[in-house]
Short mmCIF file of C-alpha atoms in Angstrom, two decimals:
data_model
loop_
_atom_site.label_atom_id
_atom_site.label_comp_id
_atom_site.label_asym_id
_atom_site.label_seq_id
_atom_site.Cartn_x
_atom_site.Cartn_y
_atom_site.Cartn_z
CA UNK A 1 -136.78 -74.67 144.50
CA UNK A 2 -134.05 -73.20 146.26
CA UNK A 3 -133.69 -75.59 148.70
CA UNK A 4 -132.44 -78.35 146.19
CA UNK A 5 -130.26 -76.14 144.91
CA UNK A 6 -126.16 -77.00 146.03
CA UNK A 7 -124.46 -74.99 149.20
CA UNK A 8 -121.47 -73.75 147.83
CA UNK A 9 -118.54 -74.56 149.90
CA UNK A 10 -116.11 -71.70 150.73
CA UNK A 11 -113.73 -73.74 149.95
CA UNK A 12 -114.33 -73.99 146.27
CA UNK A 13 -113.26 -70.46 145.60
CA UNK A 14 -109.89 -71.38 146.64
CA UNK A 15 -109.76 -74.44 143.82
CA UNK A 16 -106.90 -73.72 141.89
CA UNK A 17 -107.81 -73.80 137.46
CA UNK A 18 -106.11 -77.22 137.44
CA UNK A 19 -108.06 -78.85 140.43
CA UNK A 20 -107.37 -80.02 144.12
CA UNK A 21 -103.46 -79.68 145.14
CA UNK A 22 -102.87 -78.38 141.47
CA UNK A 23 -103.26 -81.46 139.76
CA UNK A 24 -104.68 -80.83 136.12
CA UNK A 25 -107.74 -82.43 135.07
CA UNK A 26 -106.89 -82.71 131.87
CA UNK A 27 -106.91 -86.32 130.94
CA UNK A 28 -103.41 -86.94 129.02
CA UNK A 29 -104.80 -87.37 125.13
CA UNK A 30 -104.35 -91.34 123.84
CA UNK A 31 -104.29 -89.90 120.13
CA UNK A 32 -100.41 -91.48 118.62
CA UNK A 33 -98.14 -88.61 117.73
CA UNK A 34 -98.63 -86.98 114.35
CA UNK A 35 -95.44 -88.45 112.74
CA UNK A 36 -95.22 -90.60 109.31
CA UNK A 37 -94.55 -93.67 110.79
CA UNK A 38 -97.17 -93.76 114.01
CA UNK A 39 -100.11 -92.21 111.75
CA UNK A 40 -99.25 -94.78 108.80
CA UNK A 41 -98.10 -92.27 106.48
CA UNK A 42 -94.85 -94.18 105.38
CA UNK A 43 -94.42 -94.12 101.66
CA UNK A 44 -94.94 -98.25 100.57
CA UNK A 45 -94.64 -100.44 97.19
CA UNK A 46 -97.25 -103.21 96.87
CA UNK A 47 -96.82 -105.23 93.87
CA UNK A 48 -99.88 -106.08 91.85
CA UNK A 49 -100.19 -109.62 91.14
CA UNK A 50 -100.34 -110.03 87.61
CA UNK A 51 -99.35 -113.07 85.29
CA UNK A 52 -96.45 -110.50 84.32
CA UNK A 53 -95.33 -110.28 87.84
CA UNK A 54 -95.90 -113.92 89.69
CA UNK A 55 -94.72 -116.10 86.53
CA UNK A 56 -91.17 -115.37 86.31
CA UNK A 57 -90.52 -114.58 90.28
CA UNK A 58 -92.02 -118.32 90.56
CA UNK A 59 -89.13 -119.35 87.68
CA UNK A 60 -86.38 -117.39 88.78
CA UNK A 61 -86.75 -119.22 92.74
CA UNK A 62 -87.27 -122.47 91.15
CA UNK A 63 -84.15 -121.50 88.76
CA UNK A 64 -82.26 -120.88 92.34
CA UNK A 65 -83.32 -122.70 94.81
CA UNK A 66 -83.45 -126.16 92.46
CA UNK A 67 -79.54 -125.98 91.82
CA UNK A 68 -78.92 -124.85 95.17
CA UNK A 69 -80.50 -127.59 96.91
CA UNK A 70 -78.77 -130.31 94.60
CA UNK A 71 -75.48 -128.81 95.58
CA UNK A 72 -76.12 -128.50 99.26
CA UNK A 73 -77.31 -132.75 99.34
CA UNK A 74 -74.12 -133.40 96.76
CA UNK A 75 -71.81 -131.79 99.28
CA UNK A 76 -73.28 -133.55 102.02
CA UNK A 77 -73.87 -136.97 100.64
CA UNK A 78 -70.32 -136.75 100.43
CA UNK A 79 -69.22 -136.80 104.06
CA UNK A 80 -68.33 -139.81 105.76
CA UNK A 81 -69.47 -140.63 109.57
CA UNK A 82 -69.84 -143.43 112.36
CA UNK A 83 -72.45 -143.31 115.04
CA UNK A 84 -72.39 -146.47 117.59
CA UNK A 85 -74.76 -146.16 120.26
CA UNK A 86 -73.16 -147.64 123.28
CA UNK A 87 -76.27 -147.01 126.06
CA UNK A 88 -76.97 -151.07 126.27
CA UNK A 89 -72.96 -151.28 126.90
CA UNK A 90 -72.92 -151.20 130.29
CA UNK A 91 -75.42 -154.20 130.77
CA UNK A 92 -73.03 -156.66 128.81
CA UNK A 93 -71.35 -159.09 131.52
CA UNK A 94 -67.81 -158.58 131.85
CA UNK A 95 -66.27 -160.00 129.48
CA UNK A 96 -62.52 -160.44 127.88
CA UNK A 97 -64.26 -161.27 123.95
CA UNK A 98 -66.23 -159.28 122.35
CA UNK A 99 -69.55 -159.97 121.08
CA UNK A 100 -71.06 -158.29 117.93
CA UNK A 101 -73.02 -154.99 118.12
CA UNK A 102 -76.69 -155.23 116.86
CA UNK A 103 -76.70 -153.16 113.46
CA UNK A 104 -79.91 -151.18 114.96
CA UNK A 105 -77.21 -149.60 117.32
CA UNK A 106 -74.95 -148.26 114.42
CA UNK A 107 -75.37 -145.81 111.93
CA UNK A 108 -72.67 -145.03 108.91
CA UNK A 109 -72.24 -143.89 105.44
CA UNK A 110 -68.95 -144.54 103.40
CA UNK A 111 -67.73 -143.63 99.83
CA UNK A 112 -66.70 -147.09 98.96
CA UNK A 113 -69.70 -148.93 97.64
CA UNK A 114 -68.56 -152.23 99.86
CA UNK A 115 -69.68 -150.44 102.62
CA UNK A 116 -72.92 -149.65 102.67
CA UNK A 117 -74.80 -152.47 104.01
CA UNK A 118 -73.06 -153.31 107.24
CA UNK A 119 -70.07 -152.36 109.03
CA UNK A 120 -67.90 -154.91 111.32
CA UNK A 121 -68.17 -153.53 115.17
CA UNK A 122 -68.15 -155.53 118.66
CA UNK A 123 -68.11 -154.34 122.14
CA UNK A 124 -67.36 -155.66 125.41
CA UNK A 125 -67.35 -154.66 129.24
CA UNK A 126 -64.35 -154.57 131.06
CA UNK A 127 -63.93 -153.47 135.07
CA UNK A 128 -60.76 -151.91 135.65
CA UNK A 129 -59.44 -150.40 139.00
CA UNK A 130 -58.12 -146.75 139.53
CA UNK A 131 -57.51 -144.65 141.94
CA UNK A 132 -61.36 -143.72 142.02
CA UNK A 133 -62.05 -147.00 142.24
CA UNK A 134 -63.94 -150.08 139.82
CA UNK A 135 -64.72 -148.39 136.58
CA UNK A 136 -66.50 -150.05 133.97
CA UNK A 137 -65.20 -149.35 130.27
CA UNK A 138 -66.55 -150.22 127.12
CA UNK A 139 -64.24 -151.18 124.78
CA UNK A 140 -66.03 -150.58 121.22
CA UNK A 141 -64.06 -152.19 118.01
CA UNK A 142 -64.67 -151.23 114.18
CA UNK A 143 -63.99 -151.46 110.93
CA UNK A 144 -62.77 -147.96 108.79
CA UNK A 145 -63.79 -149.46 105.21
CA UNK A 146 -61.25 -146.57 103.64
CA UNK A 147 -59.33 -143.49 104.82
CA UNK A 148 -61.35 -140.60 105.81
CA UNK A 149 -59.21 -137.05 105.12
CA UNK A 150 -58.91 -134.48 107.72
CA UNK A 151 -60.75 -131.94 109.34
CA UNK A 152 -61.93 -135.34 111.35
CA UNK A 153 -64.38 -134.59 114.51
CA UNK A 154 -65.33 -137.27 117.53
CA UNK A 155 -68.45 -135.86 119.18
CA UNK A 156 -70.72 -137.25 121.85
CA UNK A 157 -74.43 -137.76 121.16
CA UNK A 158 -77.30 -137.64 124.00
CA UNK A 159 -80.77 -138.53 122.85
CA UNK A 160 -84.12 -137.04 125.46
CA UNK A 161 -81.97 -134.84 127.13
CA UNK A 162 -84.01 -131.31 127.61
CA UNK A 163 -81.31 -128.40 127.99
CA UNK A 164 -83.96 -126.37 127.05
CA UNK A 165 -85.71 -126.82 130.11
CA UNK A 166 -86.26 -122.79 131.25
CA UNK A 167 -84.98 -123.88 134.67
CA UNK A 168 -82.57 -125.62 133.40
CA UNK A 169 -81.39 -122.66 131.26
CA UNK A 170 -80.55 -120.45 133.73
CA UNK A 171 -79.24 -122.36 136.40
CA UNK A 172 -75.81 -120.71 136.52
CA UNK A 173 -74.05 -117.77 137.82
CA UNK A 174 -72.67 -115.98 135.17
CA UNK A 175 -69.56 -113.94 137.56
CA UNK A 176 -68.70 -117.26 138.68
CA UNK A 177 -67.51 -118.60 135.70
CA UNK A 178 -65.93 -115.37 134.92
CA UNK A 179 -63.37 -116.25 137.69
CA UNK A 180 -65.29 -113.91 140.63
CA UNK A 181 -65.13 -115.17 143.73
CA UNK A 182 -68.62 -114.77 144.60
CA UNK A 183 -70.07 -114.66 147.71
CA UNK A 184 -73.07 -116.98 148.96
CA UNK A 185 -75.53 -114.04 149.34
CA UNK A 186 -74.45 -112.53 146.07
CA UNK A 187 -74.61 -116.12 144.36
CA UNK A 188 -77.29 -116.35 141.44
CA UNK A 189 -80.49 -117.68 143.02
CA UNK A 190 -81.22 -119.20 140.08
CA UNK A 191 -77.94 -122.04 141.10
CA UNK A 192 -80.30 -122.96 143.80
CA UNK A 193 -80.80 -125.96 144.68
CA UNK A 194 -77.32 -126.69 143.96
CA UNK A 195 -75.72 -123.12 145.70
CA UNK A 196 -74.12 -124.57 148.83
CA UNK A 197 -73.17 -127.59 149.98
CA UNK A 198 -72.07 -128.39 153.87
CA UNK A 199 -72.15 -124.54 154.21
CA UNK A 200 -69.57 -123.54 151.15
CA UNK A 201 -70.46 -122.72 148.10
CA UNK A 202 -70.70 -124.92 145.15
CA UNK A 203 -68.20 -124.37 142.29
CA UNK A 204 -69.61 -123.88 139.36
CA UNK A 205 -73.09 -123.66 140.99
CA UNK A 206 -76.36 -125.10 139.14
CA UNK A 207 -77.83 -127.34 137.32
CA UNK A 208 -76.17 -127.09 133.81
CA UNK A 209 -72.45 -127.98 135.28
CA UNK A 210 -73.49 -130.58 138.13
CA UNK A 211 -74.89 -132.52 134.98
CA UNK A 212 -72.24 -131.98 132.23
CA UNK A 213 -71.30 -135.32 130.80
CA UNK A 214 -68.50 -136.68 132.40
CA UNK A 215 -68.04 -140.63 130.01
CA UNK A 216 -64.47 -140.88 129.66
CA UNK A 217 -62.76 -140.77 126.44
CA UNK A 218 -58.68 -140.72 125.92
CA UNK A 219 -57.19 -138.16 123.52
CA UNK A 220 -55.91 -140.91 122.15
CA UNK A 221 -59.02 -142.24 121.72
CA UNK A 222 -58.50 -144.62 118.56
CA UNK A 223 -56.01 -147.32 119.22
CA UNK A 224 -55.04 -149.64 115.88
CA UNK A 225 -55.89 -153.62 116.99
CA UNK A 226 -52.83 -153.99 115.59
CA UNK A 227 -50.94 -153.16 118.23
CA UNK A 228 -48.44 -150.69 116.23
CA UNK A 229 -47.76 -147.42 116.72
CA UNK A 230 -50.90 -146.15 114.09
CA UNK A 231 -52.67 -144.60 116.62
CA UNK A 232 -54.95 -141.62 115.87
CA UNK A 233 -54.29 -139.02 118.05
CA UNK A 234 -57.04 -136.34 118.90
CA UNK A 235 -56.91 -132.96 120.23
CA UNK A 236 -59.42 -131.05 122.64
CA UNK A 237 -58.38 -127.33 122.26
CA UNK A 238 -59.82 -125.25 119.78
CA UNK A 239 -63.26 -126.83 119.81
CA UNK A 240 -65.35 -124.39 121.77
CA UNK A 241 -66.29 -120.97 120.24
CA UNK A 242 -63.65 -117.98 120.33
CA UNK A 243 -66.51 -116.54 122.67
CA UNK A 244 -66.49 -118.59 124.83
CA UNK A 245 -62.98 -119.08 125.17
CA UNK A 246 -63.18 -115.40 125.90
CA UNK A 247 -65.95 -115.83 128.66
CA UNK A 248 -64.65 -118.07 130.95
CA UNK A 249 -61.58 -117.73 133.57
CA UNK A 250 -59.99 -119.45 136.41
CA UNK A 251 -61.79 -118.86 139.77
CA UNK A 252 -60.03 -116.61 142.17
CA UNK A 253 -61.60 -118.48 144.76
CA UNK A 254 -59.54 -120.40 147.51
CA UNK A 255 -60.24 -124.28 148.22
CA UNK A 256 -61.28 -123.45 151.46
CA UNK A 257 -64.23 -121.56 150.30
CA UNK A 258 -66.05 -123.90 147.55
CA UNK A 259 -67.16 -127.90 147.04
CA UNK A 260 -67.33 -129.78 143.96
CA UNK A 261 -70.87 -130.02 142.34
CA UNK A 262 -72.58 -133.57 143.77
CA UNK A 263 -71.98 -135.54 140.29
CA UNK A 264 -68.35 -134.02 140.59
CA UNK A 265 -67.59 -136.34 143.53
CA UNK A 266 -66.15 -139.45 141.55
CA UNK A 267 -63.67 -136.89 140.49
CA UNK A 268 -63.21 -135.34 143.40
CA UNK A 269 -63.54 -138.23 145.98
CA UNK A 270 -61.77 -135.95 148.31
CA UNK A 271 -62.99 -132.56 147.31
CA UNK A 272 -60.87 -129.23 146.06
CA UNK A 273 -57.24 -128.89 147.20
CA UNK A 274 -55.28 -125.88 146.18
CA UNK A 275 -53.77 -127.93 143.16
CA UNK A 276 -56.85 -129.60 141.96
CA UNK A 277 -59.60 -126.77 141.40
CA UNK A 278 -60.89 -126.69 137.86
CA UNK A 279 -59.48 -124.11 135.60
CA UNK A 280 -62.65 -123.94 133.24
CA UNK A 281 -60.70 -121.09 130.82
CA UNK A 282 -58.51 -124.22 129.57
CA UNK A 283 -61.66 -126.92 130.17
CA UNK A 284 -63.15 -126.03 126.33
CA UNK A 285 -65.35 -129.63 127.10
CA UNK A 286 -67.32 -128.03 130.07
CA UNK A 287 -67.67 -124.63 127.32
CA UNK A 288 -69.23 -126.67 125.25
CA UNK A 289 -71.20 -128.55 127.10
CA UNK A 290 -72.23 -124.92 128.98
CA UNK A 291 -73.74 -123.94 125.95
CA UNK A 292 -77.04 -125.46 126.27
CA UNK A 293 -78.66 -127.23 122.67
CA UNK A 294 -81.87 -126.20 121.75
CA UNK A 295 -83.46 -129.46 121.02
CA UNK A 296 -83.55 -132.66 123.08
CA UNK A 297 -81.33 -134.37 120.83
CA UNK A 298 -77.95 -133.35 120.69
CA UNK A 299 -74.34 -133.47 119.61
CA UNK A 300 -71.54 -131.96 120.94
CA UNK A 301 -67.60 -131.89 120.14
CA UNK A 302 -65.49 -133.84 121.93
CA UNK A 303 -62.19 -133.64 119.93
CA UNK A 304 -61.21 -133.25 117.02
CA UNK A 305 -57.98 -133.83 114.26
CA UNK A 306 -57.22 -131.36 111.41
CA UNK A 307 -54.08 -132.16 110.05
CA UNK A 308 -53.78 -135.89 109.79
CA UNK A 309 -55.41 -138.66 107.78
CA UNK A 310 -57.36 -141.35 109.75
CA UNK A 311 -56.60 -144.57 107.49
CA UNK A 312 -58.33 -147.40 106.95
CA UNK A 313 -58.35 -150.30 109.12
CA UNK A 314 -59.70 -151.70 112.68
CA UNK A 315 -59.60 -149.33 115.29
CA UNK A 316 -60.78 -149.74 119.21
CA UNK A 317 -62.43 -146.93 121.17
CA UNK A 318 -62.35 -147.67 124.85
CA UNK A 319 -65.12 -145.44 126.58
CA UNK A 320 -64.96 -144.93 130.38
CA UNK A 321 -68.97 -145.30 131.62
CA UNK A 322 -69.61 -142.65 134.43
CA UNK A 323 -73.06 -141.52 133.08
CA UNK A 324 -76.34 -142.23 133.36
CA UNK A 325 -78.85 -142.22 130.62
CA UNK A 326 -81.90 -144.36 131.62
CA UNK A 327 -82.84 -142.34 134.41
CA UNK A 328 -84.17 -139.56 131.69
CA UNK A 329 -84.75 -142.38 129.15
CA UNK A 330 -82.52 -141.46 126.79
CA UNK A 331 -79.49 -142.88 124.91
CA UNK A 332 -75.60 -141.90 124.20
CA UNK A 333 -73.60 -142.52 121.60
CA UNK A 334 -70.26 -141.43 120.04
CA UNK A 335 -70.36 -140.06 116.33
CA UNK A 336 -66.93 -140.05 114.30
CA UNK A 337 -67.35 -138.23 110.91
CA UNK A 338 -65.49 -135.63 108.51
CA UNK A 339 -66.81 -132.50 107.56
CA UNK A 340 -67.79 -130.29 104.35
CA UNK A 341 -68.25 -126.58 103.74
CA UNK A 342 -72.01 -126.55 104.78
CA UNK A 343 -71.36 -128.20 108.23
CA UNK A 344 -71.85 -132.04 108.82
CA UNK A 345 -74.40 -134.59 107.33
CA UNK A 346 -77.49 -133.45 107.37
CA UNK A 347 -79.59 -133.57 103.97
CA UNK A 348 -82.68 -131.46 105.33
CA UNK A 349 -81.85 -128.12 103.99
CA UNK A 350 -80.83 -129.41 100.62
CA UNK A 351 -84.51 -131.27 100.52
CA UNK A 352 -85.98 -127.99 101.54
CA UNK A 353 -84.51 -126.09 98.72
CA UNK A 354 -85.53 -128.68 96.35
CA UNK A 355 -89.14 -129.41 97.50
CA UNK A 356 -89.47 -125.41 97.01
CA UNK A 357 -87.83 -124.99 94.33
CA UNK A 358 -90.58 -127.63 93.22
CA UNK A 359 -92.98 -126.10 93.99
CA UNK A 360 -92.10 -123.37 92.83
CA UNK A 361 -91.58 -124.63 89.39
CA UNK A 362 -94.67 -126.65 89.44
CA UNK A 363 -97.26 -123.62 90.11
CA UNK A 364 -95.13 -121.45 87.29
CA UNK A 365 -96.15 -124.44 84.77
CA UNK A 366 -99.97 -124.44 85.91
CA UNK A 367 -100.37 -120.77 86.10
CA UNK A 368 -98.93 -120.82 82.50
CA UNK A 369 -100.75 -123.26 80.85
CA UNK A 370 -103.84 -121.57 82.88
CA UNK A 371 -102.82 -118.10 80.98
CA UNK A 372 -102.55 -119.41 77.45
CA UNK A 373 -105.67 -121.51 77.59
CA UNK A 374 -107.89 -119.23 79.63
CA UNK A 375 -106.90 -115.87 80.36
CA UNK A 376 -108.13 -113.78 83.09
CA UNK A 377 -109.37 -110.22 82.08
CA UNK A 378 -107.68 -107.38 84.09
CA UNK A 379 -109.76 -104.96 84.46
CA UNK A 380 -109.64 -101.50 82.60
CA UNK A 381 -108.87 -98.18 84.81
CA UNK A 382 -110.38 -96.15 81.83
CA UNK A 383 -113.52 -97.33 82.79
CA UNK A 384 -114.07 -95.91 86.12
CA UNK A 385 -112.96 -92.06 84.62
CA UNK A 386 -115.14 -89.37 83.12
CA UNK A 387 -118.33 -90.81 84.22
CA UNK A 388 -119.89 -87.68 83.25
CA UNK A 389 -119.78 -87.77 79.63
CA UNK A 390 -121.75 -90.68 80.01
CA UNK A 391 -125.71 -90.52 78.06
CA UNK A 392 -127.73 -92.15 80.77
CA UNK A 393 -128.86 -90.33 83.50
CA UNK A 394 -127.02 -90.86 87.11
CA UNK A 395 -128.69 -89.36 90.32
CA UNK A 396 -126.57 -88.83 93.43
CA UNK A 397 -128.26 -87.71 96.67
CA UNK A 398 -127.08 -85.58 99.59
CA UNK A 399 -128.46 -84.97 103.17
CA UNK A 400 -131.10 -81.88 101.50
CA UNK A 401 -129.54 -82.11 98.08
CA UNK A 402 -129.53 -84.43 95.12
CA UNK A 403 -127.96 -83.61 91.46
CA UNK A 404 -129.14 -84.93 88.30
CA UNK A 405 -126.55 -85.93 85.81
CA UNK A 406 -127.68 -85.39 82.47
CA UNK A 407 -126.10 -84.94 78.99
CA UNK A 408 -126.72 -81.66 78.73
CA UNK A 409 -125.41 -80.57 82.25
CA UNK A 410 -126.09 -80.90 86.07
CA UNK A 411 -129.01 -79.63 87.61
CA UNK A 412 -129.14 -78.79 91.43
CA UNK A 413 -132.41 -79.20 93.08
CA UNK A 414 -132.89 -78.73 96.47
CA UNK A 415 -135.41 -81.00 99.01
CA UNK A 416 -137.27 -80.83 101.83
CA UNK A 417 -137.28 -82.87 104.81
CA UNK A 418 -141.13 -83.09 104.76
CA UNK A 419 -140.58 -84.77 101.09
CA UNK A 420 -143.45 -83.13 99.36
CA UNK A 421 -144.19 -84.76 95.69
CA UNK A 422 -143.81 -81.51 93.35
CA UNK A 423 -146.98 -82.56 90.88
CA UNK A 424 -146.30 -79.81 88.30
CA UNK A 425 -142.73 -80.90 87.55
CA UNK A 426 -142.98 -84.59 86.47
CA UNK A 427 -139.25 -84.87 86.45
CA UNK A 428 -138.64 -84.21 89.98
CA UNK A 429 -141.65 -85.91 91.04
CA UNK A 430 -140.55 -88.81 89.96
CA UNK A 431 -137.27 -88.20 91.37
CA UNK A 432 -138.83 -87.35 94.57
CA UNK A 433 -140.92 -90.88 94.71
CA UNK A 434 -137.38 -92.50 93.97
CA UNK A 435 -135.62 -90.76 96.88
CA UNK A 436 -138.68 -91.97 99.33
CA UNK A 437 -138.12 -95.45 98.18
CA UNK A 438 -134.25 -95.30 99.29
#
């Protein structure tokens, strides 16, 4: 039927071996390169878990980690701290006494023994004038129940606050705070919404510095109610990290050019003038507060004292009140504490090394007393070798092959795929009505 058959096209002759326009047909192979590592060929150690093996790896971790944790909550227990959450200050009326602060607002722990139910603190609202204008303070007073030995750290608390927020994040522009003067169009577009303002750009742009927390606390923050000169003085250099120290520098840009963020304003009533623009490479409270926390609730350092004992006594902490925590319904509180080689208070990791450490030690006793009493048989590799030797006959089939293992040898017979019953040789008949039933 040559009439079905295809017209060849004078065109195919001129097809090149690797297709139209020279383009191979070769699909490109999918197979992973023949190397150790992509075909799973790396040499590898698997431990077989035996009684010999998982008893004393469970007592040598419980051995470590049990110690270990004691030692971490020891050196922890031992460091003394204050936290007064002052959110509620700000709806006090203005007062000139002060009026006790409910103990649900304050949180402590002190060596001395006296301590450790309550601690003496009272707050009141004051309105003072400056050149900003009225500016409520809180005035918190309390009790130091005994001296508390330098490196001594005043940080700043914020409860609910998400820096983690993605858009949040990476609402900056990185060259900025490097000191570039950047341009509008080559401005982050991740500082939008808060890139420009009145048609100049916002310095620093985004939503991380427009928000930074701006309550005002003096260096010389605690004040003796004495009245004498037994001040604690506080410092605020050296608190940020060495990298970012390193990071940030002083804008090259020109007043003329750049407007506060919008929560800036109070500072900047008037905006930037040549000798009031932010140098952020000394500002090591904005670095800090630049580096965003990873969880909601936070602390970061405010100042600090390494040289000089705080002492004893009564000590007031006035607190300028500039931000806003119940729009995000969260709280703020100041946190005055001392320090140990593991970092601050927190007893979680030592309770973690004991509770598996515990553990730990716990299975190693079961798994013992399950070993002594009833012991679990490993099996013997000597049992699965030289199956040959063995008396009893073992039959293994192939596709038109089967052998019969016997004790005096093997014997090859051959099948075929009509299955035909051999009558005259019992043996391999009944080998043949075996290999039907399979």
């Amino acid at each position: 039927m040559n009439f079905l058959r295809r017209r060849r096209n004078s065109s195919d002759s001129d097809l090149t071996p690797t297709g139209v326009s020279g383009v191979s047909n070769i699909q490109k192979s999918r197979k992973p390169p023949n190397t150790a590592f992509r075909q799973q060929r790396l040499k590898a150690y698997q431990i077989i878990l035996t009684p010999k093996t998982v008893l004393p790896l469970l007592i040598v971790l419980a051995v470590i980690l049990i110690p270990l944790g004691v030692a971490l909550l020891y050196t922890t227990y031992k460091v003394q701290h204050l936290t007064i959450d002052y959110s509620a200050c700000d709806s006090l009326e203005v007062s000139d006494s002060y009026s006790t602060i409910p103990s649900k607002y304050i949180g402590h722990h002190f060596k001395n023994s006296t301590a450790l139910s309550n601690i003496n603190a009272s707050w009141k609202l004051t309105n003072e004038t400056t050149d900003s204008g009225y500016n409520l303070t809180c005035n918190i007073e309390f009790d130091l129940p005994n001296d508390l030995k330098p490196p001594i750290y005043l940080y700043y608390k914020l409860t609910n606050f998400y820096q983690n927020h993605r858009e949040y994040v990476k609402s900056y522009d990185l060259n900025q705070l490097k000191g570039d003067a950047v341009t509008e169009s080559n401005l982050d577009s991740e500082c939008k919404p808060l890139k420009t303002l009145n048609d100049k750009i916002i310095y620093p742009c985004g939503l991380v510095a427009n928000s930074v927390f701006n309550d005002s606390i003096s260096s010389s923050a605690l004040q003796s109610s004495s009245g004498d000169s037994s001040d604690y003085i506080f410092t605020d250099k050296d608190i940020a990290w060495s990298s970012d120290r390193k990071l940030f520098q002083k804008t090259t840009y020109t007043a003329s050019q750049i407007v506060p963020p919008p929560n800036w304003m109070k500072k900047y009533p008037d905006g930037y003038t040549d000798d009031n623009i932010p140098d952020i490479s000394e500002d090591e409270f904005f670095q800090n507060w630049m580096r965003t926390a990873a969880l909601p609730s936070f602390m970061k350092l405010a100042f600090k004292n390494t040289t000089a004992t705080l002492s004893s006594g009564t000590y007031i902490l006035e607190i300028e009140l500039n931000y806003p925590v119940t729009i995000f319904g969260g709280t703020k509180s100041f946190v005055l504490t001392t320090n140990s080689i593991v970092g601050g208070r927190n007893l979680s990791l030592g309770v973690c090394y004991i509770v598996v450490g515990g553990l730990c030690l716990v299975f190693f006793i079961g798994f013992l007393f399950k070993q002594l009493i009833k012991p679990r048989k490993i099996g013997d590799h000597t049992s699965l070798m030289n199956i040959e030797n063995e008396n009893s006959n073992n039959i293994a089939f192939g596709d038109n092959q089967f052998f019969i293992h016997t004790a005096s040898g093997v014997t090859s017979t051959s099948t075929s795929t009509s299955h035909h019953h051999n009558n005259n040789n019992p043996e391999a008949s009944a080998i043949n009505d075996r290999r039907d039933l399979l």
